[in-house]
Coordinates of C-alpha atoms in Angstrom, one line a residue:
Chain A
M276 CA -8.1 -70.6 -10.6
S277 CA -10.2 -67.3 -10.8
A278 CA -12.1 -66.0 -7.8
L279 CA -13.3 -63.2 -7.6
I280 CA -13.9 -60.1 -10.0
G281 CA -12.8 -56.6 -7.6
L282 CA -14.2 -53.4 -9.6
D283 CA -12.7 -49.6 -8.0
W284 CA -15.4 -47.6 -9.9
G285 CA -14.4 -43.7 -8.3
T286 CA -15.5 -40.4 -10.2
S287 CA -13.8 -40.4 -13.2
N288 CA -12.1 -43.9 -14.0
L289 CA -13.9 -48.1 -13.7
R290 CA -11.3 -50.5 -13.4
A291 CA -11.8 -53.8 -13.4
M292 CA -9.1 -56.2 -12.3
L293 CA -9.4 -60.8 -12.7
M294 CA -7.8 -62.1 -9.4
D295 CA -7.5 -66.0 -8.3
G296 CA -7.9 -67.4 -4.6
S297 CA -5.1 -66.4 -3.4
G298 CA -5.9 -63.1 -4.6
K299 CA -3.6 -62.4 -7.5
V300 CA -4.5 -60.2 -9.8
L301 CA -4.7 -62.2 -13.1
E302 CA -5.8 -59.5 -15.2
S303 CA -7.0 -55.8 -15.3
R304 CA -8.4 -53.1 -17.3
S305 CA -8.6 -49.9 -16.7
R306 CA -11.4 -47.8 -19.3
P307 CA -12.6 -43.5 -18.4
W308 CA -16.2 -45.2 -17.0
G309 CA -16.3 -43.2 -13.6
I310 CA -19.7 -42.7 -12.9
R311 CA -20.0 -39.7 -14.4
Q312 CA -19.2 -40.6 -17.3
L313 CA -20.7 -43.8 -18.1
P314 CA -20.8 -45.5 -21.2
D315 CA -24.4 -46.1 -23.4
G316 CA -25.3 -49.1 -21.0
G317 CA -25.5 -47.1 -18.2
Y318 CA -23.6 -48.9 -15.0
A319 CA -24.9 -52.7 -16.2
G320 CA -23.1 -51.9 -19.5
A321 CA -20.0 -50.5 -18.3
L322 CA -19.8 -53.6 -16.1
A323 CA -20.3 -56.2 -18.6
A324 CA -18.1 -54.7 -21.1
I325 CA -15.1 -54.1 -19.2
T326 CA -15.8 -57.7 -17.9
A327 CA -16.5 -59.4 -21.5
G328 CA -14.6 -62.4 -22.0
W329 CA -14.2 -62.8 -18.2
P330 CA -15.6 -66.0 -16.0
D331 CA -19.2 -65.4 -14.9
L332 CA -17.6 -64.3 -10.7
P333 CA -18.8 -63.2 -8.1
R334 CA -18.4 -59.1 -8.1
L335 CA -17.0 -56.6 -5.6
A336 CA -17.5 -53.0 -6.3
A337 CA -15.2 -50.1 -4.0
G338 CA -15.3 -46.1 -4.5
M339 CA -18.6 -44.3 -5.8
V340 CA -20.1 -46.2 -7.1
G341 CA -22.1 -46.9 -3.8
S342 CA -22.3 -43.3 -3.3
R343 CA -26.0 -41.3 -4.1
N344 CA -25.3 -41.1 -7.0
G345 CA -24.2 -43.7 -8.0
W346 CA -25.7 -47.3 -8.8
R347 CA -26.6 -48.3 -5.6
E348 CA -26.6 -45.8 -2.5
V349 CA -25.0 -47.8 0.0
P350 CA -24.9 -46.4 3.3
Y351 CA -21.9 -44.9 4.9
L352 CA -20.5 -47.2 7.9
N353 CA -19.8 -45.2 11.1
L354 CA -15.9 -45.2 13.1
P355 CA -15.2 -46.6 15.0
A356 CA -15.6 -50.0 12.7
T357 CA -13.3 -53.1 12.6
V358 CA -12.0 -55.0 9.5
G359 CA -14.6 -57.0 10.0
D360 CA -17.6 -55.1 10.6
V361 CA -17.4 -53.2 6.7
A362 CA -16.5 -57.4 5.4
L363 CA -20.3 -57.7 7.2
A364 CA -21.9 -54.4 5.6
L365 CA -21.2 -55.4 1.9
H366 CA -24.1 -53.9 -0.1
R367 CA -24.8 -57.5 -1.9
G368 CA -27.4 -58.4 -4.5
I369 CA -27.1 -56.2 -7.1
D370 CA -27.1 -56.8 -10.8
G371 CA -28.6 -59.7 -11.1
A372 CA -27.0 -60.4 -7.6
S373 CA -23.0 -61.0 -8.6
L374 CA -22.2 -57.6 -7.0
A375 CA -21.3 -56.5 -3.9
I376 CA -20.8 -52.2 -3.1
V377 CA -18.3 -52.0 -0.6
P378 CA -19.6 -49.4 2.2
G379 CA -17.9 -45.8 2.5
L380 CA -16.8 -45.2 5.8
R381 CA -18.2 -42.3 8.2
N382 CA -16.6 -40.2 10.7
P383 CA -18.6 -38.5 13.3
R384 CA -16.5 -36.4 14.0
G385 CA -16.1 -34.4 11.9
P386 CA -18.3 -35.1 10.9
D387 CA -16.0 -36.8 7.4
V388 CA -16.7 -39.8 5.2
M389 CA -14.9 -42.0 2.6
R390 CA -15.5 -44.1 0.0
G391 CA -13.2 -46.2 -1.8
E392 CA -9.9 -45.0 0.3
E393 CA -11.2 -47.5 3.2
T394 CA -10.4 -49.8 0.3
Q395 CA -7.5 -49.5 0.1
V396 CA -6.8 -48.9 3.6
I397 CA -8.2 -52.3 4.2
G398 CA -6.0 -53.4 1.4
L399 CA -2.9 -52.2 3.4
I400 CA -3.6 -53.2 6.7
A401 CA -4.7 -56.9 5.5
T402 CA -0.6 -57.6 4.5
H403 CA 0.4 -55.9 8.3
Q404 CA 0.0 -57.6 10.8
A405 CA -1.6 -55.8 13.7
L406 CA -1.0 -51.9 11.6
T407 CA 0.0 -48.5 13.5
A408 CA 0.7 -46.6 11.2
T409 CA -1.2 -43.1 10.2
V410 CA -2.1 -44.1 6.2
V411 CA -1.5 -41.1 3.8
L412 CA -3.7 -41.2 1.1
P413 CA -2.9 -38.2 -1.6
G414 CA -5.1 -37.0 -4.1
T415 CA -8.0 -34.3 -4.9
H416 CA -9.2 -34.6 -1.8
S417 CA -6.5 -36.4 0.5
K418 CA -7.5 -38.8 3.7
W419 CA -5.2 -39.2 6.4
V420 CA -6.4 -42.7 8.3
S421 CA -5.9 -42.9 12.1
V422 CA -4.7 -46.9 11.9
R423 CA -4.2 -48.6 15.4
D424 CA -3.5 -52.8 15.5
G425 CA -5.7 -52.9 12.6
N426 CA -8.4 -50.7 12.7
M427 CA -8.7 -47.6 11.5
V428 CA -9.7 -45.5 14.6
D429 CA -9.9 -42.0 13.1
F430 CA -9.7 -40.4 9.4
R431 CA -9.5 -36.7 8.0
T432 CA -10.3 -35.0 5.1
M433 CA -7.7 -31.8 3.7
M434 CA -8.8 -30.6 0.4
T435 CA -5.8 -30.3 -1.1
G436 CA -5.3 -31.3 -4.3
E437 CA -8.8 -29.1 -5.8
L438 CA -7.6 -26.5 -3.6
Y439 CA -4.3 -26.2 -5.2
G440 CA -6.3 -26.4 -8.7
L441 CA -8.2 -23.5 -7.8
L442 CA -5.4 -21.2 -6.8
R443 CA -3.6 -22.2 -9.9
Q444 CA -6.1 -22.2 -12.8
Y445 CA -7.8 -19.3 -10.9
S446 CA -6.9 -17.3 -8.4
I447 CA -4.4 -13.8 -8.5
L448 CA -1.6 -15.6 -7.6
G449 CA -1.7 -19.0 -10.8
A450 CA -3.7 -17.6 -12.9
G451 CA -1.6 -16.6 -16.4
I452 CA 1.6 -18.3 -15.0
A453 CA 2.8 -20.7 -17.9
T454 CA 1.4 -24.2 -17.8
D455 CA 4.2 -25.6 -20.0
T456 CA 6.3 -26.3 -17.2
T457 CA 7.6 -29.7 -16.3
A458 CA 10.4 -30.0 -14.2
F459 CA 9.5 -30.1 -10.4
D460 CA 11.0 -27.3 -8.7
Q461 CA 12.4 -29.3 -5.4
P462 CA 13.7 -25.7 -3.4
A463 CA 10.4 -23.9 -4.2
F464 CA 8.1 -26.8 -2.8
V465 CA 9.8 -27.1 0.5
D466 CA 10.4 -23.2 0.4
G467 CA 6.2 -24.5 0.6
V468 CA 6.2 -26.4 2.7
R469 CA 8.9 -25.2 5.3
S470 CA 6.1 -21.4 5.2
A471 CA 3.0 -23.5 6.0
R472 CA 5.7 -25.9 8.7
D473 CA 6.5 -22.3 10.6
S474 CA 3.2 -20.8 10.3
G475 CA 2.2 -21.7 14.1
A476 CA -0.9 -22.3 14.6
A477 CA -2.1 -19.2 12.8
G478 CA -1.6 -21.8 9.0
A479 CA -0.7 -22.1 5.9
L480 CA -4.0 -19.7 4.7
S481 CA -2.1 -16.8 6.7
R482 CA 0.4 -17.6 4.4
L483 CA -0.8 -17.5 0.7
F484 CA -1.3 -13.6 0.3
A485 CA 2.5 -14.0 0.4
T486 CA 3.0 -15.9 -2.9
R487 CA 2.2 -13.3 -3.9
A488 CA 4.0 -10.6 -2.1
R489 CA 7.5 -12.9 -2.2
M490 CA 6.9 -12.4 -6.7
L491 CA 6.4 -8.8 -6.5
D492 CA 9.6 -9.0 -4.1
G493 CA 11.5 -10.8 -7.2
A494 CA 12.1 -13.4 -4.3
L495 CA 9.1 -16.6 -5.5
A496 CA 10.3 -16.6 -10.2
P497 CA 6.2 -17.0 -11.5
A498 CA 7.3 -20.3 -12.8
S499 CA 8.1 -20.6 -9.2
V500 CA 5.2 -20.5 -8.2
P501 CA 3.1 -23.7 -8.5
D502 CA 5.6 -26.0 -6.9
Y503 CA 5.6 -23.0 -4.0
L504 CA 1.8 -23.3 -3.7
S505 CA 1.6 -27.3 -3.7
G506 CA 4.2 -26.9 -1.0
L507 CA 2.4 -25.1 1.3
L508 CA -0.7 -27.0 0.5
I509 CA 0.8 -29.9 1.3
G510 CA 3.0 -28.4 4.1
E511 CA -0.2 -27.3 5.5
E512 CA -2.1 -30.9 5.5
F513 CA 0.5 -31.6 8.1
R514 CA 0.7 -29.3 9.9
A515 CA -2.9 -29.1 10.4
M516 CA -2.6 -32.6 10.9
R517 CA -0.2 -33.2 13.1
A518 CA -1.8 -29.9 15.6
A519 CA -5.6 -32.3 15.0
E520 CA -3.1 -35.5 16.4
L521 CA -3.9 -37.7 13.0
L522 CA -0.2 -37.4 12.9
T523 CA 1.5 -38.3 15.5
T524 CA 5.1 -39.9 16.8
D525 CA 4.1 -42.8 18.2
A526 CA 2.8 -43.7 14.5
P527 CA 4.9 -44.2 11.3
I528 CA 3.0 -42.7 7.9
W529 CA 2.1 -44.6 5.3
L530 CA 1.5 -43.6 1.6
I531 CA -0.9 -44.9 -1.2
G532 CA -1.1 -43.6 -4.3
D533 CA 0.1 -41.7 -7.4
E534 CA 4.1 -41.7 -7.6
A535 CA 5.1 -38.5 -8.1
L536 CA 2.5 -37.2 -5.7
C537 CA 4.0 -39.4 -3.2
A538 CA 7.4 -38.1 -3.1
R539 CA 5.9 -34.7 -2.8
Y540 CA 4.4 -36.0 0.7
R541 CA 8.1 -38.3 1.4
L542 CA 9.8 -34.6 0.9
A543 CA 7.0 -32.7 2.8
A544 CA 7.3 -35.3 5.8
S545 CA 11.4 -35.0 5.6
E546 CA 10.3 -30.9 6.9
F547 CA 8.9 -32.5 9.6
S548 CA 11.1 -34.5 10.6
I549 CA 9.2 -37.9 9.2
I550 CA 10.4 -40.3 7.9
A551 CA 7.1 -41.7 5.9
A552 CA 8.0 -45.8 4.5
P553 CA 7.5 -46.4 0.5
A554 CA 5.0 -45.9 -1.6
I555 CA 2.7 -47.7 -2.1
H556 CA 1.1 -47.6 -6.0
D557 CA -2.2 -48.8 -5.3
T558 CA -4.1 -51.5 -2.6
A559 CA -7.3 -51.7 -3.7
A560 CA -7.3 -55.2 -5.3
A561 CA -5.7 -56.2 -1.7
G562 CA -8.4 -54.7 0.2
L563 CA -10.9 -55.8 -2.0
W564 CA -9.8 -59.3 -1.9
H565 CA -9.8 -59.4 1.6
L566 CA -13.0 -58.5 2.4
A567 CA -14.8 -60.4 -0.1
N568 CA -12.1 -63.3 1.5
A569 CA -13.9 -62.5 4.9
A570 CA -17.7 -61.7 3.6
G571 CA -17.3 -65.9 2.2
L572 CA -18.1 -64.1 -0.8
L573 CA -14.8 -65.8 -3.1
G574 CA -16.3 -68.0 -6.3
S575 CA -15.0 -69.8 -9.3
P576 CA -16.6 -69.9 -12.0
L577 CA -18.3 -72.9 -11.2
L578 CA -19.7 -71.9 -8.0
N579 CA -20.6 -69.0 -9.5
A580 CA -23.0 -70.4 -11.4
F581 CA -24.8 -72.1 -8.8
S582 CA -25.0 -68.3 -7.3
V583 CA -26.5 -66.9 -9.9
S584 CA -29.4 -69.6 -9.9
G585 CA -29.7 -68.9 -6.2
V586 CA -28.4 -72.2 -4.9
R587 CA -25.1 -72.0 -3.2
P588 CA -23.3 -74.8 -1.8
Chain B
M298 CA -13.2 26.9 -2.3
S299 CA -12.4 23.1 -3.7
A300 CA -8.6 22.5 -2.9
L301 CA -7.8 18.7 -3.6
I302 CA -8.7 15.8 -6.3
G303 CA -8.8 13.0 -4.9
L304 CA -8.8 9.8 -6.3
D305 CA -9.0 6.0 -5.0
W306 CA -8.2 4.2 -8.6
G307 CA -8.1 0.4 -8.0
T308 CA -9.2 -2.9 -10.3
S309 CA -11.8 -2.2 -11.6
N310 CA -12.8 0.6 -10.8
L311 CA -12.5 4.9 -10.4
R312 CA -13.6 7.0 -7.8
A313 CA -12.6 10.9 -7.9
M314 CA -13.8 13.4 -5.6
L315 CA -13.9 16.5 -5.2
M316 CA -12.7 18.5 -2.1
D317 CA -12.8 21.7 -0.2
G318 CA -9.4 23.1 1.8
S319 CA -11.0 21.2 5.3
G320 CA -11.9 17.9 3.3
K321 CA -15.2 17.8 2.9
V322 CA -16.4 16.0 -0.4
L323 CA -17.9 18.6 -2.4
E324 CA -19.1 15.8 -5.3
S325 CA -18.2 12.5 -6.1
R326 CA -18.3 10.1 -9.5
S327 CA -17.6 6.7 -10.5
R328 CA -16.5 4.7 -13.3
P329 CA -15.7 1.6 -14.2
W330 CA -12.5 2.5 -15.4
G331 CA -10.4 0.4 -13.0
I332 CA -7.1 -0.7 -13.7
R333 CA -7.8 -3.1 -16.4
Q334 CA -10.5 -2.0 -17.9
L335 CA -9.5 1.6 -19.4
P336 CA -11.3 3.6 -21.7
D337 CA -9.9 5.2 -25.0
G338 CA -7.7 7.3 -23.7
G339 CA -5.5 5.4 -21.3
Y340 CA -4.9 6.7 -18.0
A341 CA -4.6 10.1 -19.1
G342 CA -7.4 9.8 -20.7
A343 CA -9.9 8.9 -17.8
L344 CA -8.5 11.6 -15.9
A345 CA -9.6 14.2 -18.0
A346 CA -12.6 12.5 -18.3
I347 CA -13.7 11.7 -14.1
T348 CA -12.9 14.9 -13.8
A349 CA -13.8 16.8 -16.6
G350 CA -15.7 20.7 -15.5
W351 CA -13.7 20.8 -12.2
P352 CA -10.8 23.1 -11.0
D353 CA -7.3 22.8 -12.3
L354 CA -6.7 21.3 -8.6
P355 CA -3.3 19.2 -7.2
R356 CA -4.6 15.5 -7.3
L357 CA -3.6 12.7 -5.2
A358 CA -4.4 9.3 -6.5
A359 CA -4.4 5.5 -4.2
G360 CA -4.1 1.7 -5.3
M361 CA -3.5 0.0 -8.1
V362 CA -2.7 2.4 -9.6
G363 CA 0.0 2.5 -8.4
S364 CA 1.2 -0.8 -9.2
R365 CA 3.4 -2.6 -11.7
N366 CA 0.3 -2.9 -14.0
G367 CA -0.9 0.6 -13.1
W368 CA -0.2 3.8 -14.6
R369 CA 3.2 4.0 -12.7
E370 CA 5.1 1.8 -10.2
V371 CA 4.9 3.5 -7.0
P372 CA 7.7 1.6 -4.4
Y373 CA 6.1 -0.3 -1.2
L374 CA 7.2 1.8 2.1
N375 CA 7.9 -0.7 3.9
L376 CA 6.9 -1.3 7.7
P377 CA 7.0 0.3 10.1
A378 CA 6.0 3.9 8.4
T379 CA 4.4 7.0 10.0
V380 CA 1.8 8.5 8.6
G381 CA 4.1 11.1 8.0
D382 CA 5.9 8.6 6.1
V383 CA 3.9 7.8 3.7
A384 CA 3.1 11.4 3.4
L385 CA 6.6 12.0 2.3
A386 CA 6.5 9.2 -0.1
L387 CA 3.5 10.2 -2.0
H388 CA 5.5 9.6 -5.5
R389 CA 4.6 13.4 -7.4
G390 CA 5.4 14.6 -11.0
I391 CA 3.0 12.8 -13.1
D392 CA 0.9 13.7 -15.9
G393 CA 2.4 16.7 -16.2
A394 CA 3.4 17.1 -13.0
S395 CA 0.1 17.8 -11.7
L396 CA -1.4 14.1 -10.2
A397 CA 0.9 12.0 -6.8
I398 CA 0.2 8.7 -5.6
V399 CA 0.0 7.6 -2.6
P400 CA 2.5 4.7 -2.2
G401 CA 1.3 1.0 -1.3
L402 CA 2.7 -0.5 2.1
R403 CA 4.9 -3.2 2.5
N404 CA 5.7 -5.9 5.7
P405 CA 8.9 -7.6 6.2
R406 CA 6.7 -10.0 8.0
G407 CA 5.1 -12.4 5.7
P408 CA 6.0 -10.9 3.4
D409 CA 2.9 -8.9 2.3
V410 CA 2.0 -6.1 0.5
M411 CA -1.4 -3.6 0.2
R412 CA -2.2 -0.9 -1.9
G413 CA -4.9 1.5 -1.0
E414 CA -6.0 0.1 2.2
E415 CA -3.0 2.2 4.0
T416 CA -4.8 5.3 3.1
Q417 CA -8.3 3.8 3.5
V418 CA -6.5 3.0 8.0
I419 CA -4.5 6.4 7.6
G420 CA -8.3 8.4 7.2
L421 CA -8.9 6.4 10.1
I422 CA -6.1 7.7 11.9
A423 CA -6.5 11.4 11.3
T424 CA -9.9 11.4 12.9
H425 CA -8.9 9.7 15.7
Q426 CA -5.9 11.1 18.0
A427 CA -3.9 8.5 18.9
L428 CA -5.9 5.5 17.6
T429 CA -4.6 2.4 18.9
A430 CA -7.5 -0.1 17.5
T431 CA -7.1 -3.7 14.8
V432 CA -8.7 -2.5 11.1
V433 CA -10.3 -4.7 9.7
L434 CA -11.2 -3.6 6.1
P435 CA -12.8 -6.9 4.3
G436 CA -12.8 -7.8 1.2
T437 CA -11.5 -9.9 -1.7
H438 CA -7.9 -9.6 -0.2
S439 CA -9.1 -8.4 3.6
K440 CA -6.8 -6.7 5.0
W441 CA -6.0 -6.9 9.3
V442 CA -3.7 -4.3 10.2
S443 CA -2.6 -2.8 13.3
V444 CA -2.2 -0.1 14.3
R445 CA -0.8 1.9 17.8
D446 CA -0.5 5.6 19.1
G447 CA -1.3 6.2 15.1
N448 CA 1.3 4.0 13.9
M449 CA 0.5 0.9 12.0
V450 CA 3.3 -1.6 12.6
D451 CA 2.0 -4.6 11.3
F452 CA -1.3 -6.1 9.0
R453 CA -2.2 -8.9 7.1
T454 CA -3.7 -10.1 3.9
M455 CA -6.3 -12.9 4.5
M456 CA -7.3 -14.0 0.6
T457 CA -10.9 -14.7 2.3
G458 CA -13.0 -13.4 -0.7
E459 CA -11.5 -14.7 -3.6
L460 CA -10.9 -17.9 -1.9
Y461 CA -14.9 -17.7 -0.6
G462 CA -15.4 -16.6 -4.7
L463 CA -13.2 -20.3 -6.4
L464 CA -14.8 -22.2 -3.6
R465 CA -18.5 -21.1 -4.0
Q466 CA -17.9 -21.1 -8.0
Y467 CA -16.0 -23.8 -9.1
S468 CA -15.2 -26.7 -5.9
I469 CA -17.1 -29.4 -4.9
L470 CA -18.8 -27.7 -2.3
G471 CA -20.0 -24.8 -3.9
A472 CA -20.4 -25.2 -7.4
G473 CA -24.2 -26.7 -8.8
I474 CA -25.9 -24.6 -6.0
A475 CA -28.3 -22.2 -7.0
T476 CA -26.8 -19.1 -7.2
D477 CA -30.5 -17.1 -6.7
T478 CA -30.7 -17.2 -3.2
T479 CA -31.1 -14.0 -1.9
A480 CA -31.4 -13.8 1.9
F481 CA -28.7 -13.9 4.3
D482 CA -29.1 -17.4 6.4
Q483 CA -27.5 -16.2 9.5
P484 CA -27.7 -19.6 11.4
A485 CA -25.5 -21.0 8.2
F486 CA -22.7 -18.6 8.6
V487 CA -23.0 -18.6 12.8
D488 CA -22.4 -22.4 12.0
G489 CA -19.6 -21.7 9.5
V490 CA -18.2 -19.4 11.6
R491 CA -18.2 -21.5 15.4
S492 CA -16.5 -24.5 13.3
A493 CA -13.2 -22.5 11.9
R494 CA -13.6 -20.9 15.7
D495 CA -13.4 -24.8 17.5
S496 CA -11.3 -25.9 14.8
G497 CA -8.1 -25.1 17.2
A498 CA -5.0 -24.9 16.0
A499 CA -5.4 -27.5 13.3
G500 CA -8.1 -24.5 11.0
A501 CA -10.5 -23.9 9.0
L502 CA -9.0 -26.1 6.4
S503 CA -9.3 -29.3 7.9
R504 CA -12.6 -28.3 8.6
L505 CA -13.6 -27.8 4.7
F506 CA -14.3 -31.1 3.7
A507 CA -17.2 -31.1 6.6
T508 CA -19.5 -29.1 4.8
R509 CA -19.8 -32.1 2.3
A510 CA -20.1 -34.7 4.8
R511 CA -22.4 -32.1 6.6
M512 CA -25.1 -31.6 3.4
L513 CA -24.5 -35.8 2.9
D514 CA -25.8 -36.4 6.7
G515 CA -29.4 -34.3 6.1
A516 CA -27.8 -31.6 7.9
L517 CA -27.0 -29.1 5.8
A518 CA -29.1 -28.0 3.5
P519 CA -27.7 -27.3 -0.3
A520 CA -29.0 -24.1 0.1
S521 CA -27.2 -22.6 3.2
V522 CA -23.8 -23.6 1.8
P523 CA -22.9 -20.5 0.8
D524 CA -23.0 -18.7 3.7
Y525 CA -22.1 -21.3 5.9
L526 CA -18.7 -21.7 4.2
S527 CA -18.8 -17.5 4.3
G528 CA -19.0 -18.4 7.7
L529 CA -15.8 -20.8 7.8
L530 CA -13.7 -18.5 5.6
I531 CA -14.6 -15.4 7.9
G532 CA -14.1 -17.4 11.0
E533 CA -10.9 -18.3 10.2
E534 CA -9.6 -15.0 9.9
F535 CA -11.0 -14.3 13.3
R536 CA -8.9 -17.8 14.1
A537 CA -6.1 -17.3 12.7
M538 CA -5.3 -13.8 13.0
R539 CA -6.0 -14.0 16.7
A540 CA -3.2 -16.7 17.1
A541 CA -1.1 -14.4 14.4
E542 CA -1.5 -11.7 17.4
L543 CA -3.1 -9.9 15.2
L544 CA -6.7 -9.3 16.6
T545 CA -5.7 -9.4 20.4
T546 CA -7.5 -8.7 23.7
D547 CA -6.3 -4.7 24.1
A548 CA -7.1 -3.4 20.9
P549 CA -10.9 -3.3 19.8
I550 CA -12.1 -4.1 16.3
W551 CA -13.0 -1.0 13.1
L552 CA -14.4 -2.0 10.4
I553 CA -14.1 -0.5 7.1
G554 CA -16.5 -1.2 4.0
D555 CA -19.0 -2.5 2.7
E556 CA -21.6 -2.5 5.1
A557 CA -23.3 -5.9 4.7
L558 CA -19.9 -7.6 4.8
C559 CA -18.9 -5.4 7.2
A560 CA -21.9 -7.1 8.9
R561 CA -21.3 -10.6 8.8
Y562 CA -17.8 -9.7 10.4
R563 CA -19.5 -8.0 13.3
L564 CA -21.3 -11.1 13.3
A565 CA -17.9 -13.8 13.3
A566 CA -16.5 -10.6 15.5
S567 CA -19.4 -11.8 18.4
E568 CA -18.7 -15.4 18.2
F569 CA -15.4 -14.8 19.4
S570 CA -16.2 -12.6 21.9
I571 CA -15.6 -10.0 20.6
I572 CA -17.1 -6.2 20.0
A573 CA -16.7 -4.6 16.8
A574 CA -17.0 -1.4 16.7
P575 CA -20.0 -0.3 14.1
A576 CA -17.9 -0.1 10.8
I577 CA -17.3 2.9 8.2
H578 CA -17.9 2.8 4.7
D579 CA -14.8 4.5 3.6
T580 CA -12.3 6.3 5.0
A581 CA -9.9 6.6 1.3
A582 CA -11.6 10.6 1.1
A583 CA -10.3 11.8 5.0
G584 CA -7.0 9.5 4.0
L585 CA -6.0 11.5 1.0
W586 CA -7.0 14.5 2.1
H587 CA -4.8 14.0 5.2
L588 CA -2.1 12.7 3.5
A589 CA -2.2 15.8 1.2
N590 CA -2.2 17.9 3.9
A591 CA 0.4 16.6 4.9
A592 CA 2.3 16.8 2.6
G593 CA 1.5 21.1 1.2
L594 CA 0.1 19.8 -1.8
L595 CA -3.1 21.1 -0.7
G596 CA -3.5 24.0 -3.3
S597 CA -6.9 26.4 -4.5
P598 CA -7.6 26.8 -8.4
L599 CA -5.1 30.0 -9.0
L600 CA -2.5 28.9 -6.2
N601 CA -2.7 25.4 -9.0
A602 CA -2.2 27.3 -12.3
F603 CA 1.3 28.2 -11.1
S604 CA 1.8 25.2 -10.1
V605 CA 1.0 23.9 -13.5
S606 CA 3.0 27.0 -15.1
G607 CA 6.3 25.8 -12.7
V608 CA 5.7 28.7 -10.3
R609 CA 4.6 27.8 -6.7
P610 CA 4.4 30.9 -4.5

């Protein structure tokens, strides 16, 4: 029997998952209704439309929906925070009391923030008892999360995806290079990773212009520049996160995210003599269900009918 | 008596300087005729127009005019190269034999390249016997040049100005911030420099997203973000160049370039406990004259009349 509607509500996308009492996803729907491009009817309209026909269940959302520009600003929870702390800090009572939002996390060191990724990491923790790992969520703003004995103790954001996009589209290095290349140029990517790895404490920004010099030398074909840049920036993540002690030899790496992107990170990891675990595509549903369960939010259509009227059994 | 026409011919600008036999600039003209925006008549037309009315003298040009997309591709000269080596490698015989172009320099370490800045550095070396210094030319692509006993022995490019522009204009950090702020926010700039300086071997890219977190915290006002980012990226130059041993304690720093930009670098230097010499606005004329003199290029209108007809005295 269905027990929860989980929502992964980001900047550009809204995903709704109907889950049963064991956390199994019974049905999943996705719409391009991120907080920057809501349909007519706004947040409430989007939520009603994407859950149309589903039972009237408790709903738990994670992601940018809880940001300052989202439906309701939910304050960040500061590290150190256990999974139980996050469950206790769910922001309830939205949309006629049926919606709760997961708080993002704030790392006073940095400072740094995340919204949405904490739920993915919690999904991983929930299914791996006393996990100790560095969890990497590659993307526009890649997150490196240090998990010790099942708790998130540190994290750092690297703006790798965004920097790559800017350099690729607008910079002297990438602008003007045809965008119709399709195949992954693995040798160029690995060259970029190694250049970052071998840049020492100076770091990859001190090697960025070498991309141009290599092109002028004829050592790097223009068509290879995008994957070389990708390797340089992803390699810089590993180099910098090792220096910042987010990447350590005593904890394995787990990757969560898009398969092709995670494959690049696994390649980069091997250049740093690290074996990353096979990537996991998505743990949002597991995280949402785990938090809802810990917070006593799981309901049934019947129970929920009571809760909507204000009477909880 | 005039003896040389020096040309500083870059991507977006062309500057012509009429100089006498001692290197003194008698007249200077500037037009927005960089190699990307030539007037009708192309290179030869631009050169004729900007030198209209001047005596028929030898002409020496430095900058992107000698690049692959310039008037004539002049091969880079590899380091190590003395000033005499550069003078010997002037590429002569362009535009009816009256124009020579200074070769750019290539650093096999990196690899890295420069075109135009070598002439600025030579201008500084020419007026400072046996100079030992780190010469910094801030800009879109900042150059850090290690000079030892009057010779350029190493250099590195940091794409600071270009990265700043991209982050300011397009990124989540800078996009949407009003562009009409005018006053220099020195405290924000210094905060950025310190953040980069204190980032250790991880480097400033690991602190970039903290800009966002600080804004969300209310600790950094949106209007302060541009100068904070400027400080972070310029601070990263100093941090990285110190790690790469371009910045050392045994050689002073000389700055060549735009006054306001150099003032930022002097501020950043002081945060790294380094006293930079007062900035020099421009040494291109001195460099061009020194190279022309060393190459025996200096002429007079009369001598040049002979050389044009193929008969050198």
